[in-house]
Tab-separated table of C-alpha atoms in Angstrom:
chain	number	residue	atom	x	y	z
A	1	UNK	CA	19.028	51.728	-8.070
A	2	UNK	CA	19.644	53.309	-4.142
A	3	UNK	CA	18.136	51.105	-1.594
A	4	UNK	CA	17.718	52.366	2.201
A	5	UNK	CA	19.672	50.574	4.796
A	6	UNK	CA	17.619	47.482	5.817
A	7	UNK	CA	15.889	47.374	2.540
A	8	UNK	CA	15.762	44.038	0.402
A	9	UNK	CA	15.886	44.173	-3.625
A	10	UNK	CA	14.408	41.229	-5.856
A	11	UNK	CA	15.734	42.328	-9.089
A	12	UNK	CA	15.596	39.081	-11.930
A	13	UNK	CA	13.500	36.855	-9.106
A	14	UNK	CA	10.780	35.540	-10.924
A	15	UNK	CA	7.652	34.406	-9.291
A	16	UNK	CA	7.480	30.616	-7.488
A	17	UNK	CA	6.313	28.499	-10.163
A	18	UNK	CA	3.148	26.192	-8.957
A	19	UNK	CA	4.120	22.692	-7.475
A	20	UNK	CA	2.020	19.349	-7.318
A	21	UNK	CA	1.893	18.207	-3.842
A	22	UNK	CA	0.507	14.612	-5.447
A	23	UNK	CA	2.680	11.074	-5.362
A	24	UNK	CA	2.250	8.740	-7.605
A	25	UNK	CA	3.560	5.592	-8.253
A	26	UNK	CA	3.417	3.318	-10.620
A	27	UNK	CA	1.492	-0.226	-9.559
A	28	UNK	CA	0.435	-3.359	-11.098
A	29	UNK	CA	-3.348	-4.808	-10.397
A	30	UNK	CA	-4.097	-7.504	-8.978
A	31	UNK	CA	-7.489	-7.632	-9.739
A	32	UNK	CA	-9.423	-5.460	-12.517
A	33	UNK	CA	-9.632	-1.551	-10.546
A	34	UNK	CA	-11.627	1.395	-11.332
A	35	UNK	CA	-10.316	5.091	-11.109
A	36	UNK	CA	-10.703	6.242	-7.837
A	37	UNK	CA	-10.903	2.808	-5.999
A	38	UNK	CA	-8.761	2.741	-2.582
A	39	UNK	CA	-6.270	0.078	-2.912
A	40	UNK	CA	-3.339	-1.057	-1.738
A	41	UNK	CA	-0.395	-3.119	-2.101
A	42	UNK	CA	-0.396	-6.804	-1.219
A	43	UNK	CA	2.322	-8.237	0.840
A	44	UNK	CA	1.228	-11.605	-0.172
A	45	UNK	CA	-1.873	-12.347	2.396
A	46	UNK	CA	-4.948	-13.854	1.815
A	47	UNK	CA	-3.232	-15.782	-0.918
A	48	UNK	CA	-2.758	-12.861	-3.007
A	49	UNK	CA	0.090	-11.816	-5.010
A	50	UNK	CA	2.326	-9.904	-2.805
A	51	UNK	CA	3.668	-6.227	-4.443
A	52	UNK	CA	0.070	-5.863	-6.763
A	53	UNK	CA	-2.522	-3.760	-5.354
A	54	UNK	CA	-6.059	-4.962	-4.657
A	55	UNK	CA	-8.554	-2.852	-3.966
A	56	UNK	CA	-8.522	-1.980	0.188
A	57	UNK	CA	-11.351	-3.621	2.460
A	58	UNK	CA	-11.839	-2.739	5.852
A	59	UNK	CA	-13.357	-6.811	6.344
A	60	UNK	CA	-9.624	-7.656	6.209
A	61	UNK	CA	-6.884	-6.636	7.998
A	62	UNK	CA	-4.418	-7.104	5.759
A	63	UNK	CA	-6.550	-5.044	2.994
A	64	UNK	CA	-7.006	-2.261	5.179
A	65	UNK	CA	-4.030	-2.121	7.684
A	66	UNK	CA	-1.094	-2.690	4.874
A	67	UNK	CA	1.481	0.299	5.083
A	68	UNK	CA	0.734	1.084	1.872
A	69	UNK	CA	-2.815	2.550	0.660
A	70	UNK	CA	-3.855	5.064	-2.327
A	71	UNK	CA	-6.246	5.585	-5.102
A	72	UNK	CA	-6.274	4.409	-8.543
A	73	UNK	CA	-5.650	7.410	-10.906
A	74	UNK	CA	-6.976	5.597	-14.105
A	75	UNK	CA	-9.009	2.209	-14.553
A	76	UNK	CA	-6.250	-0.593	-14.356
A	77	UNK	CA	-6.642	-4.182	-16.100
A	78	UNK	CA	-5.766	-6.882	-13.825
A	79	UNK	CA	-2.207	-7.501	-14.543
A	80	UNK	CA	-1.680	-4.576	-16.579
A	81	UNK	CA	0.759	-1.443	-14.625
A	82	UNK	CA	-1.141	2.052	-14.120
A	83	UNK	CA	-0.837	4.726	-11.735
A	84	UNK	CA	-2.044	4.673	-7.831
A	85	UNK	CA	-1.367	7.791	-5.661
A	86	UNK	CA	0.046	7.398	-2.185
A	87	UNK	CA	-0.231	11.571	-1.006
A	88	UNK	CA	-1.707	14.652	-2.413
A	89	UNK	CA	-5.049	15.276	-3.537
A	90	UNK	CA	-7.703	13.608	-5.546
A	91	UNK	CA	-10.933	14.492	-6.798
A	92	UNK	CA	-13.279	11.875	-6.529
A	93	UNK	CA	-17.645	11.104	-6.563
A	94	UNK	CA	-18.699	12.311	-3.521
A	95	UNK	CA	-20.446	14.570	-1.663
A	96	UNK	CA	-17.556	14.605	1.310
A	97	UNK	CA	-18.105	16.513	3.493
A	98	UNK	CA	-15.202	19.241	3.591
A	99	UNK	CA	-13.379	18.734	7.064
A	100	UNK	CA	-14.065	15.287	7.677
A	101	UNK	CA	-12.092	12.121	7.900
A	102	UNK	CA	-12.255	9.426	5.523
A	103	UNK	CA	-11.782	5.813	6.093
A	104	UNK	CA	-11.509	2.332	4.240
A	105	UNK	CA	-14.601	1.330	3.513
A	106	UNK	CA	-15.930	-2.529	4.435
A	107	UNK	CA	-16.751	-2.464	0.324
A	108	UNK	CA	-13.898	-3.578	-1.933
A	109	UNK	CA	-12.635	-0.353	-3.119
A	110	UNK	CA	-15.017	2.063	-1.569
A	111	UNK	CA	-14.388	4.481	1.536
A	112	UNK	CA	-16.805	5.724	4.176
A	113	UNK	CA	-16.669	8.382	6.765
A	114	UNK	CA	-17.834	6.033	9.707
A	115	UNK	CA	-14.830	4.392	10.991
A	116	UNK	CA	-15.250	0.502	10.843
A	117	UNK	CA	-13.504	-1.806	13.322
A	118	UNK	CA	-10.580	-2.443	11.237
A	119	UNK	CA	-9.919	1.636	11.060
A	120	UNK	CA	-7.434	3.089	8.685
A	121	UNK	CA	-7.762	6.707	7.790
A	122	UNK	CA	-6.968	7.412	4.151
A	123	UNK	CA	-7.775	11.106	3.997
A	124	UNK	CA	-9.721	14.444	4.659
A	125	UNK	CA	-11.990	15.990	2.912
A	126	UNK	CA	-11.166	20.033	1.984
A	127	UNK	CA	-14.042	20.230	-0.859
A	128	UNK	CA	-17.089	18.219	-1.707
A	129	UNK	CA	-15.383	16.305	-4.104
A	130	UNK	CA	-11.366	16.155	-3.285
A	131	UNK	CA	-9.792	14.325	-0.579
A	132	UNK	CA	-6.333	15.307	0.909
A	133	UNK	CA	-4.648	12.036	1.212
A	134	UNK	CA	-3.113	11.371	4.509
A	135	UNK	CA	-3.151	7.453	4.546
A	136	UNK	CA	0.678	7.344	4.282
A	137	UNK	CA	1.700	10.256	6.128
A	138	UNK	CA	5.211	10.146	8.064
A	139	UNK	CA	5.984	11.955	11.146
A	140	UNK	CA	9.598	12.704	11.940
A	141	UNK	CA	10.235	13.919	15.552
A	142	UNK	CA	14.133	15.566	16.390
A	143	UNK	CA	15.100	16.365	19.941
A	144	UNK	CA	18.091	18.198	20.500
A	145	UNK	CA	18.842	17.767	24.005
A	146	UNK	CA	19.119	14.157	23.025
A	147	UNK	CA	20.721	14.133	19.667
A	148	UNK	CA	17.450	12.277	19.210
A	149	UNK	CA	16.109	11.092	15.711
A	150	UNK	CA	12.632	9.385	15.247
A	151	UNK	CA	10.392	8.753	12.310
A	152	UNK	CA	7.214	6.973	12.698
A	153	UNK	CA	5.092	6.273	10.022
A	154	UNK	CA	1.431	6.079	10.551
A	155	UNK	CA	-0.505	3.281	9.012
């Protein structure tokens, strides 16, 4: 093979193999969830146990304001482990409407797209049925001049 000056060759590059941008973890329940319930993880408040997740309630701050807050991936018995997911996407019941911003709802487990006084966005909508979940997104901010470092995690 001759390549021109400035040219690039790809020989024996294959072709990016698709990714999941989704994070799971695995939880243990609290209480008895359903797939696709927002929950989150208890630091103990409310006389709960803290490191299970309950499903999130915007009535409460410390359902709905916790660091921590995903979806159930499967149905999870209480006390039983099973799989919530912290970032990525999920398909869930809707209709969403695709742009919009999703909150906690002020029902157990549910989520609304009015923000309620205790506000805590958990995602945006890209399809009528999948959210983009943005609950636990990080921010990290680097300034040179400074030899600055800062992270800041929204919650």
């Amino acid at each position: 093979m001759i390549l021109s000056a400035g040219s690039t060759s790809w020989i024996g590059i294959g072709a990016v193999p698709p990714s999941s941008i989704n994070v799971d973890i695995i939880v243990t329940a609290g209480e008895a969830l359903t797939s696709g319930d927002c929950v989150y993880v208890s630091d103990g408040s409310g006389g709960l146990v803290a490191g299970n997740v309950y499903k999130a309630d915007a009535d409460f701050a410390y359902a709905s304001t916790t660091p921590v807050i995903g979806f159930a991936v499967t149905d999870i018995a209480s006390g039983q482990q099973g799989t919530m997911r912290i970032n990525g996407q999920i398909t869930l019941t809707g209709p969403f409407t695709p742009g919009s911003l999703y909150y906690v709802g002020q029902t157990a487990g549910a989520i609304t797209a009015t923000s309620p006084l205790l506000s805590r966005v958990v995602g945006q909508a890209d399809t009528t049925t999948d959210l983009i979940i943005t609950a636990n997104a990080t921010t990290i901010n680097y300034s040179s001049d400074q030899n600055i470092l800062a992270v800041q995690v929204y919650s």
